[in-house]
Amino acid sequence: MAGRILLLVLFMNAVFFIVNAVPETCPADLGGKCGEDGEWEGEFFPEVPKIKYEGPSSKNPLSYKWYNAEEVILGKKMKDWLRFSVAFWHTFRGTGADPFGAPTKYWPWEDGTNSIAMAKRRMRANFEFLSKLGVDRWCFHDRDIAPDGKTLKETNSNLDEVVALAKELQGDKIRPLWGTAQLFMHPRYMHGAATSSELGVYAYAAAQVKKAMEVTHYLGGENYVFWGGREGYQTLLNTDMERELDHMAKFLEAAAAYKKRIGFNGTLLIEPKPQEPTKHQYDWDAATTLNFLRKYGLLAEFKLNIECNHATLSGHSCHHDLETARINGMLGNIDANTGDPQVGWDTDQFLTDVGEATMVMISVIRNGGLAPGGFNFDAKLRRESTDVEDLFIAHISGMDTLARGLRNAAKLIEDGSLAELVSKRYSSFDTELGAQIEAGKADFEMLEKKAMEWGEPKVASAKQELAEMIFQSAL
Amino acid sequence: MAGRILLLVLFMNAVFFIVNAVPETCPADLGGKCGEDGEWEGEFFPEVPKIKYEGPSSKNPLSYKWYNAEEVILGKKMKDWLRFSVAFWHTFRGTGADPFGAPTKYWPWEDGTNSIAMAKRRMRANFEFLSKLGVDRWCFHDRDIAPDGKTLKETNSNLDEVVALAKELQGDKIRPLWGTAQLFMHPRYMHGAATSSELGVYAYAAAQVKKAMEVTHYLGGENYVFWGGREGYQTLLNTDMERELDHMAKFLEAAAAYKKRIGFNGTLLIEPKPQEPTKHQYDWDAATTLNFLRKYGLLAEFKLNIECNHATLSGHSCHHDLETARINGMLGNIDANTGDPQVGWDTDQFLTDVGEATMVMISVIRNGGLAPGGFNFDAKLRRESTDVEDLFIAHISGMDTLARGLRNAAKLIEDGSLAELVSKRYSSFDTELGAQIEAGKADFEMLEKKAMEWGEPKVASAKQELAEMIFQSAL
Amino acid sequence: MAGRILLLVLFMNAVFFIVNAVPETCPADLGGKCGEDGEWEGEFFPEVPKIKYEGPSSKNPLSYKWYNAEEVILGKKMKDWLRFSVAFWHTFRGTGADPFGAPTKYWPWEDGTNSIAMAKRRMRANFEFLSKLGVDRWCFHDRDIAPDGKTLKETNSNLDEVVALAKELQGDKIRPLWGTAQLFMHPRYMHGAATSSELGVYAYAAAQVKKAMEVTHYLGGENYVFWGGREGYQTLLNTDMERELDHMAKFLEAAAAYKKRIGFNGTLLIEPKPQEPTKHQYDWDAATTLNFLRKYGLLAEFKLNIECNHATLSGHSCHHDLETARINGMLGNIDANTGDPQVGWDTDQFLTDVGEATMVMISVIRNGGLAPGGFNFDAKLRRESTDVEDLFIAHISGMDTLARGLRNAAKLIEDGSLAELVSKRYSSFDTELGAQIEAGKADFEMLEKKAMEWGEPKVASAKQELAEMIFQSAL
Amino acid sequence: MAGRILLLVLFMNAVFFIVNAVPETCPADLGGKCGEDGEWEGEFFPEVPKIKYEGPSSKNPLSYKWYNAEEVILGKKMKDWLRFSVAFWHTFRGTGADPFGAPTKYWPWEDGTNSIAMAKRRMRANFEFLSKLGVDRWCFHDRDIAPDGKTLKETNSNLDEVVALAKELQGDKIRPLWGTAQLFMHPRYMHGAATSSELGVYAYAAAQVKKAMEVTHYLGGENYVFWGGREGYQTLLNTDMERELDHMAKFLEAAAAYKKRIGFNGTLLIEPKPQEPTKHQYDWDAATTLNFLRKYGLLAEFKLNIECNHATLSGHSCHHDLETARINGMLGNIDANTGDPQVGWDTDQFLTDVGEATMVMISVIRNGGLAPGGFNFDAKLRRESTDVEDLFIAHISGMDTLARGLRNAAKLIEDGSLAELVSKRYSSFDTELGAQIEAGKADFEMLEKKAMEWGEPKVASAKQELAEMIFQSAL
């Protein structure tokens, strides 16, 4: 026990810093109380009502202004287009810490331990939060929801205990959008998990994914995600990239096989990110990940989970990576967040830009929706946002923004003039020769003959400014 | 004729600017003269001697300090490792213009026309330049070396005339490292060539590539390059990305078929670039291009031409994109240049960083060299470098840097301690279980059992600082 | 004359490329005709009516949906808050050329020459354009509006001739928002103008600015701008930065003195830009420029012209640089455009992001407006936009976006809740001790005593998500 | 006490993660032992000898290959040019944690507490480390070296206790290059210290700086540093930037006054950084900081501490920011590190690029050295480098790189051809008219007359490629 405390203190050094007294930021004191057994009595968010749709003219921060779950847009309910999910890690394990700062958040239900009792209390808070927001899905890493034990066996048993409670709290309606294994935080994963230079770590990671997949399946999860935060390198000088990529492929192959073995029907999703924490991550962006999957014959077993902030860090617009996934038939899920255009790291902010949200929803509508995927709010409060109500405000704002994007996208589609502008641009291919070209039957000799015959081709304006005007007018 | 002149003046507006008098920068006056028929008499570079190897202590800018063509390094002559090529467009058609500036270079052999006579004179200058540098390869776009005609037929005939001269001047020793078609400068290509929204442009581009491939073959070219500078988009709002990518695939398929039809055995190379001139180019980086080739079944027909400045613009180190190409068996050629780490566009500078050059050469050596590819200097003088001798200095500096990189890479390989550091890191996989994993025979159940047995894995230091120390000591 | 043509052709090489026939993109043929004397007869834009305000529900691209010039917002007419200006260079001299592409635009009134007659015809087109848009201001470089002559004297006389026509066409209502000298395009300026390493260039630049200031004054211009596109360096290896900065200061000092000498009362504006065309420009951003002005005692003589695309290239939001200028009392003018967040060069796009426009207008309202400055559309059509109507659509879209931003900003200000959120955050300083601190009367000993007394300070949530919600709801 | 442990555990959540058992990475077991009283007996680094100069051919990682402390270069000993300092925080408090990962480093002398006894033991390790490296200077934050107490008074007393030991261990030769106050880690500083929206925090920060300045003075520190990691904003929507900047000025004014009051003669240094942790930091870069100091009349009281990784994050080369500081007479100290050119956050790597080091040393030599400043290694081991010897290897590599840079810079200066190239470029100003211009006596009328007289100026090649060749040859 002493050893454990010592180690905790040692970890503290991570943040170079120690505090002896009470938290200094202002926790919302909502009057909750802990019983003797550590079970929380009463509500977690007593001052927050169930969030309702009040329409755009409402000034109430704790109401939806654009998201009206049951309203039908383009033939489908808003909630079915949007399939929102709360990310357990950001919302219930986020502390506000950053590389230069200690935690800032002290939620009233936290007792300062990482005990199983605390894990269960947090899980109850999660379900009250979901219920008040009116959201039916949640996402988790194995290590967010239950503490590590002394051995893998004990860790798995801790996980089982918390998962059993989650299953009970889920009831009929709520289920995980996806589960995943946290393969990046523990020092054992410092060189990677599937791509670690150490075989023992590869095996450990396999065991961890196996269990995480099992509990996701048990909870009725609809998808399972792989984010390879440590699958990459810090420098090529000490790295055998080829061997690491081969290992990653074998690992994912075994994961896909195990999924079938246990009868889990959820989609396996890979989440690209170009870098951070490593200098270079192998799942750099959608196209890079697709290349990997194609090379190793894994395309049929996986889809992509596109995160907007990751897309922009890799030099693309979010819309670009969504479309790259979509036209390859690989758009499985969206991690709904945004970055700061002037910042070179992942800020995981809630998306509040309506234009961006409209672009995102255009891709989603073209994809016929995301099911069994959805929108996971992989987004967090700013470090300086320390009120309990900020958790609600942030989610409401993110949900309203996407709902507004959906409304705008529907308006654009119903209006039709943007789509018409695009199809007209390519109309010269809607011809016999166009069909031949598209069928691979137009060889260079034939094309040269045509080019000689026709003389200089006419090229029309691309009408970008008009397209932008149409788009902006719909916002 | 008047129309032509008017149009020229109109083009001038491209640079917002007109000059009536003599060039204002100081052209090197090397005393050359034009005969009546426009043929240049005497040398182009009379004051520049044949460049010789003088060793590192030489202070003579017009000498090699590290590049010693016939010297054997790791069992191969330097010239065979390096296979240098001069890029005709930068060296003989570069004017120093930029988006905010008119041309600055007035080479003494230029008469100010774009006539066939001038094209031929320039070609003679090219071969004198190659000969004085001691370089055996050159690269060209079709439109660099010969002027457009009024029709495609006339344009092709102009090209034939200049190519015939080039063939003659090449002699036995010199040949193109590669040829290519310029599918980005002319306004007809403003929406792309293979991905243009206009079918007529697709056909025209096919005819142009057909001819460019023919002349490359005729000249004994060893490779043929596709750089899709306009194959991309400015905004997704007006673009059907899926259809454009399909067209690009059909185009490349037809190109590969035509190559076989004419018996051209050179390698077809695709050159990735993330953006510029378009906002997004489809051949973004090595991995993206590989994904495209795999998707459309074109992998066997193409290799990659990696340009360092393009790699860094896409967010990778040059070494990363070289290794990505190499481990996929796709490293075909290198466009040897560098960018400025603080600049967000393609600067096409001559590489002078010895550390970078050493990393590049490590990849090349691992690849067993680049043949039939090589190093093309897709690099240009700075706008402000206006002396004829600057052309030589820049090439010498670039060649010496890569030669020095080769020497350092060889030193590192012969020393062996860096390679040993790497192979030791992965030695836990050089075991029976490692072999099973790598053969795809280790399933999750078996791995979990091992993980349970073994307990917490041990993870060793990655020794990055030691690797960097070894690397830097070799420079 | 032959020499001139030769040189033109040589310049053509700037774009590596030549065309012999008619333009290939589709010029709008508006039926205009040239008289014998080169004067254009009839309208330039016969198919474009005077643009009117039709309100947000209009589907007519050639109407204003949010800009209603005479409508009063926060006590001032929209046209007085916005003071729009058309940039002559982009709109009438932009050709669509880029570093990899020849011009794409062939306006029907262009005859392909850079003659004085053509310059005058273009000027007439400019005034018809202004009139149809309902815009009262325009901006110009000296070299945009009139051709270079053989000597500086002849050049000045060309300028005088065109300026006389502009004066006549301006009438009572229209005047330049600002004029400026083009000190970056001509090869003489390749090393800079005021910071050139050549004294002769320094003198030439002085003469050019002198004249440009005179004609701006003559035309009733309200401001005069310095954009130092070549005042910077490509590499520090060949640069004496200290001496160059000293020269720049002397140059600006002389400019300010000359302004007084001729009785010109317009504001002198410096326009920061971090780089492009040079690797590093001395007027990097607002703060850097202010440091320079303070160092050399020039602060009272200049204000800043903030360009949004330049601000973002320097790593700031546009709003940041506007606020930096504003709180230093130095916000003089705005170059209204935007960049692409994924692109590393100046794209000079028309701003169409309503959120961004709202942020911009918040700064403008806080500044009490911009007069005698205004909003200059330093923005251009995309290369691929080749219809005459695109010129109108782009400007309408840019004007409507800022008008919408103004309406939103007014809504936010009238609502007051965002301002209240901010002032509440700092309310602890609205106390006696706060006043002492702000007056510089609180020393460390006193503050330490307070800190000891008070114990751990309480720190409230920053409410960023709430602020974002309030902001987005106003859009 | 229980409260304290709970809180520690809560902090742990910062890294989402808990470990119950022994550290998993391999600590170097150097056989050290703790006595009963917690005092470490015997050496900390028994297997590391005193590091000696062995010259470039040595293969011993624990030797200097280029740094030869007593060797005279350009009239000064290497140790006097370089004045190296070890950063206590990275070397003794760095844990390898990152935003996605728990600590990885378990040094054998750490007992897992943040006790005063542990603080003292760490301090002993620091001095053994300095002594084995042969480095005479060290840098610290107040909170690195001693633990927080329950009150500020207790915290100060903890600090005094550890400082007393440091003073004793310093002996005659060793002293702090600088001290500083850590005003960014504790949650009280989440909105800033001098720029916090809370007055109580401003006072607390003042008290903390007062004390940190006192102990720096007591230890004989040569400088005192301000790094404003939280002096900035996350969004302008909730920020009064003007008021915050005013507060920052008053704070620094009070600091400068207090320095005089206590007779501390060290230089006050401000360390610019553009962003991270905040989205925008007020001390963005050298020029921005100089503007601030000039505006508030603080220029005479401060100098700059330039950090290379910060310079590159702000879009400049390190050399640029060094030169900007130097030519303003403000270069006081260098934080010697480097970033990764493809990474958008502060990586604080040890500089190993010899070219970069040569550029840095050119600035230092021009500055006549840095004294009383020096080179502080604000650089850390990679997360994955977990051997004790890695601490030595990293520092040796960083020292050798700068030493090699010094040797190269001296070679370049002694050779003189680069300096000659530069001075020749500006020689047209070494004339009578040049002198008049530089004295501010050349008005626009006189310059225009000259420009008319002279005609078109001649502009010579900038010889960038030659300059690069000369530079590279010296490496």
PDB file of C-alpha atoms in Angstrom, chain C residues 156 186 188 190-191 196-204 206-207 209-210 233-245 247 250-251 254-255 258 261 280 284 287-288 290-291 294-295 314-316 319-320 323 327-328 359 422 425-426 428-431 433-434 437-438 440 443-445 447-448 451-452 454 456-460 462 464 471, chain D residues 156 186 188 190-191 196-204 206-207 209-210 233-245 247 250-251 254-255 258 261 280 284 287-288 290-291 294-295 314-316 319-320 323-324 327-328 359 422 425-426 428-431 433-434 437-438 440 443-445 447-448 451-452 454 456-460 462 464 471:
ATOM      1  CA  ASN C 156       5.611  59.476 -64.751  1.00  0.00           C
ATOM      2  CA  HIS C 186      10.287  45.014 -61.445  1.00  0.00           C
ATOM      3  CA  ARG C 188      15.339  46.235 -60.040  1.00  0.00           C
ATOM      4  CA  MET C 190      14.648  41.985 -56.436  1.00  0.00           C
ATOM      5  CA  HIS C 191      16.731  42.752 -53.334  1.00  0.00           C
ATOM      6  CA  SER C 196      17.886  46.986 -51.419  1.00  0.00           C
ATOM      7  CA  SER C 197      21.595  46.429 -51.179  1.00  0.00           C
ATOM      8  CA  GLU C 198      21.911  48.892 -54.077  1.00  0.00           C
ATOM      9  CA  LEU C 199      21.810  52.614 -53.359  1.00  0.00           C
ATOM     10  CA  GLY C 200      20.521  53.361 -56.866  1.00  0.00           C
ATOM     11  CA  VAL C 201      17.464  51.276 -56.166  1.00  0.00           C
ATOM     12  CA  TYR C 202      16.850  53.118 -52.904  1.00  0.00           C
ATOM     13  CA  ALA C 203      16.861  56.381 -54.804  1.00  0.00           C
ATOM     14  CA  TYR C 204      14.653  55.022 -57.574  1.00  0.00           C
ATOM     15  CA  ALA C 206      12.105  57.153 -53.329  1.00  0.00           C
ATOM     16  CA  ALA C 207      11.333  58.806 -56.645  1.00  0.00           C
ATOM     17  CA  VAL C 209       6.927  56.771 -53.909  1.00  0.00           C
ATOM     18  CA  LYS C 210       7.206  60.537 -54.258  1.00  0.00           C
ATOM     19  CA  TYR C 233      15.535  38.561 -46.971  1.00  0.00           C
ATOM     20  CA  GLN C 234      15.855  35.151 -48.585  1.00  0.00           C
ATOM     21  CA  THR C 235      18.715  34.065 -46.359  1.00  0.00           C
ATOM     22  CA  LEU C 236      20.524  35.729 -43.498  1.00  0.00           C
ATOM     23  CA  LEU C 237      23.776  34.337 -44.904  1.00  0.00           C
ATOM     24  CA  ASN C 238      24.041  37.177 -47.407  1.00  0.00           C
ATOM     25  CA  THR C 239      22.098  39.852 -45.516  1.00  0.00           C
ATOM     26  CA  ASP C 240      22.985  42.740 -43.212  1.00  0.00           C
ATOM     27  CA  MET C 241      19.606  42.901 -41.491  1.00  0.00           C
ATOM     28  CA  GLU C 242      20.548  45.743 -39.196  1.00  0.00           C
ATOM     29  CA  ARG C 243      21.676  48.004 -41.998  1.00  0.00           C
ATOM     30  CA  GLU C 244      18.608  47.151 -44.084  1.00  0.00           C
ATOM     31  CA  LEU C 245      16.272  48.051 -41.228  1.00  0.00           C
ATOM     32  CA  HIS C 247      17.620  52.140 -44.389  1.00  0.00           C
ATOM     33  CA  LYS C 250      15.232  56.506 -43.146  1.00  0.00           C
ATOM     34  CA  PHE C 251      13.092  55.886 -46.180  1.00  0.00           C
ATOM     35  CA  ALA C 254      11.639  60.837 -45.698  1.00  0.00           C
ATOM     36  CA  ALA C 255       8.215  59.701 -46.942  1.00  0.00           C
ATOM     37  CA  TYR C 258       7.426  64.576 -48.038  1.00  0.00           C
ATOM     38  CA  ARG C 261       5.725  69.080 -47.680  1.00  0.00           C
ATOM     39  CA  HIS C 280      11.129  36.767 -44.194  1.00  0.00           C
ATOM     40  CA  TRP C 284       6.067  40.442 -40.245  1.00  0.00           C
ATOM     41  CA  ALA C 287       3.417  43.754 -33.327  1.00  0.00           C
ATOM     42  CA  THR C 288       6.668  43.493 -35.301  1.00  0.00           C
ATOM     43  CA  LEU C 290       4.888  48.489 -34.190  1.00  0.00           C
ATOM     44  CA  ASN C 291       8.240  47.573 -32.677  1.00  0.00           C
ATOM     45  CA  ARG C 294       8.604  52.686 -32.019  1.00  0.00           C
ATOM     46  CA  LYS C 295      12.310  51.968 -32.331  1.00  0.00           C
ATOM     47  CA  SER C 314       1.887  34.924 -39.503  1.00  0.00           C
ATOM     48  CA  GLY C 315       0.247  32.463 -37.110  1.00  0.00           C
ATOM     49  CA  HIS C 316      -2.441  34.758 -35.713  1.00  0.00           C
ATOM     50  CA  HIS C 319      -9.056  39.221 -35.149  1.00  0.00           C
ATOM     51  CA  HIS C 320      -5.846  39.067 -33.111  1.00  0.00           C
ATOM     52  CA  GLU C 323      -7.044  43.932 -31.912  1.00  0.00           C
ATOM     53  CA  ILE C 327      -5.359  48.671 -28.703  1.00  0.00           C
ATOM     54  CA  ASN C 328      -2.215  50.415 -29.827  1.00  0.00           C
ATOM     55  CA  MET C 359     -15.170  38.954 -35.330  1.00  0.00           C
ATOM     56  CA  VAL C 422     -16.004  39.574 -20.157  1.00  0.00           C
ATOM     57  CA  ARG C 425     -14.245  38.131 -15.424  1.00  0.00           C
ATOM     58  CA  TYR C 426     -12.048  41.115 -14.531  1.00  0.00           C
ATOM     59  CA  SER C 428     -11.773  41.873  -9.076  1.00  0.00           C
ATOM     60  CA  PHE C 429      -9.660  44.645 -10.558  1.00  0.00           C
ATOM     61  CA  ASP C 430     -12.542  47.127 -10.320  1.00  0.00           C
ATOM     62  CA  THR C 431     -11.560  47.691  -6.682  1.00  0.00           C
ATOM     63  CA  LEU C 433      -6.361  47.594  -4.903  1.00  0.00           C
ATOM     64  CA  GLY C 434      -7.092  46.951  -8.565  1.00  0.00           C
ATOM     65  CA  ILE C 437      -2.146  48.057  -9.366  1.00  0.00           C
ATOM     66  CA  GLU C 438      -3.306  49.657 -12.583  1.00  0.00           C
ATOM     67  CA  GLY C 440       1.571  51.321 -10.861  1.00  0.00           C
ATOM     68  CA  ASP C 443       4.858  47.118  -5.137  1.00  0.00           C
ATOM     69  CA  PHE C 444       5.926  43.542  -4.494  1.00  0.00           C
ATOM     70  CA  GLU C 445       6.153  43.970  -0.729  1.00  0.00           C
ATOM     71  CA  LEU C 447       1.352  42.501  -2.817  1.00  0.00           C
ATOM     72  CA  GLU C 448       3.166  39.793  -0.893  1.00  0.00           C
ATOM     73  CA  ALA C 451      -1.138  37.291  -0.742  1.00  0.00           C
ATOM     74  CA  MET C 452      -0.108  36.046   2.684  1.00  0.00           C
ATOM     75  CA  TRP C 454      -5.678  36.170   1.661  1.00  0.00           C
ATOM     76  CA  GLU C 456      -5.160  30.639  -1.775  1.00  0.00           C
ATOM     77  CA  PRO C 457      -7.007  32.733  -4.385  1.00  0.00           C
ATOM     78  CA  LYS C 458     -10.288  31.573  -5.841  1.00  0.00           C
ATOM     79  CA  VAL C 459     -10.322  31.236  -9.613  1.00  0.00           C
ATOM     80  CA  ALA C 460     -13.584  31.063 -11.551  1.00  0.00           C
ATOM     81  CA  ALA C 462     -13.473  31.147 -17.919  1.00  0.00           C
ATOM     82  CA  GLN C 464     -15.284  29.757 -23.002  1.00  0.00           C
ATOM     83  CA  PHE C 471     -21.370  34.115 -30.243  1.00  0.00           C
TER      84      PHE C 471
ATOM     85  CA  ASN D 156       8.762  29.703   1.160  1.00  0.00           C
ATOM     86  CA  HIS D 186      -0.652  25.343 -10.439  1.00  0.00           C
ATOM     87  CA  ARG D 188      -4.465  29.081  -9.658  1.00  0.00           C
ATOM     88  CA  MET D 190      -4.902  28.813 -15.245  1.00  0.00           C
ATOM     89  CA  HIS D 191      -5.918  32.279 -16.485  1.00  0.00           C
ATOM     90  CA  SER D 196      -4.930  36.578 -14.649  1.00  0.00           C
ATOM     91  CA  SER D 197      -8.451  37.913 -14.542  1.00  0.00           C
ATOM     92  CA  GLU D 198      -8.254  37.478 -10.743  1.00  0.00           C
ATOM     93  CA  LEU D 199      -6.527  40.123  -8.672  1.00  0.00           C
ATOM     94  CA  GLY D 200      -5.691  37.616  -5.946  1.00  0.00           C
ATOM     95  CA  VAL D 201      -3.655  35.645  -8.430  1.00  0.00           C
ATOM     96  CA  TYR D 202      -1.778  38.742  -9.523  1.00  0.00           C
ATOM     97  CA  ALA D 203      -0.813  39.358  -5.901  1.00  0.00           C
ATOM     98  CA  TYR D 204       0.131  35.739  -5.339  1.00  0.00           C
ATOM     99  CA  ALA D 206       4.029  38.939  -7.223  1.00  0.00           C
ATOM    100  CA  ALA D 207       4.795  37.293  -3.906  1.00  0.00           C
ATOM    101  CA  VAL D 209       8.414  36.228  -8.011  1.00  0.00           C
ATOM    102  CA  LYS D 210       9.633  38.323  -5.093  1.00  0.00           C
ATOM    103  CA  TYR D 233      -5.418  33.754 -24.035  1.00  0.00           C
ATOM    104  CA  GLN D 234      -7.356  30.741 -25.242  1.00  0.00           C
ATOM    105  CA  THR D 235      -9.964  32.816 -27.037  1.00  0.00           C
ATOM    106  CA  LEU D 236     -10.430  36.532 -27.538  1.00  0.00           C
ATOM    107  CA  LEU D 237     -14.159  36.041 -26.971  1.00  0.00           C
ATOM    108  CA  ASN D 238     -13.699  36.062 -23.197  1.00  0.00           C
ATOM    109  CA  THR D 239     -10.548  38.185 -22.975  1.00  0.00           C
ATOM    110  CA  ASP D 240      -9.769  41.861 -22.403  1.00  0.00           C
ATOM    111  CA  MET D 241      -6.367  41.796 -24.079  1.00  0.00           C
ATOM    112  CA  GLU D 242      -5.647  45.473 -23.512  1.00  0.00           C
ATOM    113  CA  ARG D 243      -6.258  45.296 -19.774  1.00  0.00           C
ATOM    114  CA  GLU D 244      -4.218  42.114 -19.470  1.00  0.00           C
ATOM    115  CA  LEU D 245      -1.246  43.692 -21.245  1.00  0.00           C
ATOM    116  CA  HIS D 247      -1.359  44.431 -15.949  1.00  0.00           C
ATOM    117  CA  LYS D 250       2.762  46.936 -14.190  1.00  0.00           C
ATOM    118  CA  PHE D 251       3.898  43.582 -12.899  1.00  0.00           C
ATOM    119  CA  ALA D 254       7.272  46.261 -10.037  1.00  0.00           C
ATOM    120  CA  ALA D 255       9.668  43.354 -10.563  1.00  0.00           C
ATOM    121  CA  TYR D 258      12.161  45.150  -6.521  1.00  0.00           C
ATOM    122  CA  ARG D 261      15.574  47.391  -3.925  1.00  0.00           C
ATOM    123  CA  HIS D 280      -1.697  32.882 -27.990  1.00  0.00           C
ATOM    124  CA  TRP D 284       5.023  35.775 -29.036  1.00  0.00           C
ATOM    125  CA  ALA D 287       9.953  41.503 -31.989  1.00  0.00           C
ATOM    126  CA  THR D 288       6.590  41.285 -30.226  1.00  0.00           C
ATOM    127  CA  LEU D 290      10.401  44.286 -27.825  1.00  0.00           C
ATOM    128  CA  ASN D 291       7.293  46.155 -28.919  1.00  0.00           C
ATOM    129  CA  ARG D 294       9.134  49.778 -25.737  1.00  0.00           C
ATOM    130  CA  LYS D 295       5.471  50.643 -25.374  1.00  0.00           C
ATOM    131  CA  SER D 314       6.697  31.359 -34.163  1.00  0.00           C
ATOM    132  CA  GLY D 315       7.613  30.917 -37.814  1.00  0.00           C
ATOM    133  CA  HIS D 316      11.193  32.175 -37.667  1.00  0.00           C
ATOM    134  CA  HIS D 319      19.015  32.543 -36.103  1.00  0.00           C
ATOM    135  CA  HIS D 320      16.435  35.172 -37.052  1.00  0.00           C
ATOM    136  CA  GLU D 323      19.688  38.400 -34.677  1.00  0.00           C
ATOM    137  CA  THR D 324      16.517  40.381 -33.955  1.00  0.00           C
ATOM    138  CA  ILE D 327      20.652  44.116 -33.302  1.00  0.00           C
ATOM    139  CA  ASN D 328      18.326  45.636 -30.736  1.00  0.00           C
ATOM    140  CA  MET D 359      24.392  29.821 -37.237  1.00  0.00           C
ATOM    141  CA  VAL D 422      28.062  40.457 -47.467  1.00  0.00           C
ATOM    142  CA  ARG D 425      26.742  43.602 -51.463  1.00  0.00           C
ATOM    143  CA  TYR D 426      26.138  46.875 -49.598  1.00  0.00           C
ATOM    144  CA  SER D 428      27.156  51.237 -52.803  1.00  0.00           C
ATOM    145  CA  PHE D 429      26.110  52.701 -49.447  1.00  0.00           C
ATOM    146  CA  ASP D 430      29.751  53.167 -48.404  1.00  0.00           C
ATOM    147  CA  THR D 431      29.725  56.415 -50.368  1.00  0.00           C
ATOM    148  CA  LEU D 433      25.341  59.712 -50.736  1.00  0.00           C
ATOM    149  CA  GLY D 434      25.082  56.476 -48.758  1.00  0.00           C
ATOM    150  CA  ILE D 437      20.939  58.563 -46.573  1.00  0.00           C
ATOM    151  CA  GLU D 438      22.064  56.807 -43.421  1.00  0.00           C
ATOM    152  CA  GLY D 440      18.652  60.949 -42.614  1.00  0.00           C
ATOM    153  CA  ASP D 443      15.026  63.799 -48.937  1.00  0.00           C
ATOM    154  CA  PHE D 444      12.727  62.539 -51.679  1.00  0.00           C
ATOM    155  CA  GLU D 445      13.357  65.519 -53.960  1.00  0.00           C
ATOM    156  CA  LEU D 447      16.719  61.249 -54.386  1.00  0.00           C
ATOM    157  CA  GLU D 448      14.329  61.732 -57.291  1.00  0.00           C
ATOM    158  CA  ALA D 451      17.227  58.616 -59.877  1.00  0.00           C
ATOM    159  CA  MET D 452      16.402  60.697 -62.954  1.00  0.00           C
ATOM    160  CA  TRP D 454      21.279  57.819 -63.142  1.00  0.00           C
ATOM    161  CA  GLU D 456      17.971  52.339 -64.527  1.00  0.00           C
ATOM    162  CA  PRO D 457      20.029  51.040 -61.581  1.00  0.00           C
ATOM    163  CA  LYS D 458      22.263  48.010 -61.955  1.00  0.00           C
ATOM    164  CA  VAL D 459      21.484  45.168 -59.588  1.00  0.00           C
ATOM    165  CA  ALA D 460      24.007  42.410 -58.944  1.00  0.00           C
ATOM    166  CA  ALA D 462      22.797  38.053 -54.461  1.00  0.00           C
ATOM    167  CA  GLN D 464      22.986  32.956 -52.227  1.00  0.00           C
ATOM    168  CA  PHE D 471      28.919  28.027 -45.244  1.00  0.00           C
TER     169      PHE D 471
END
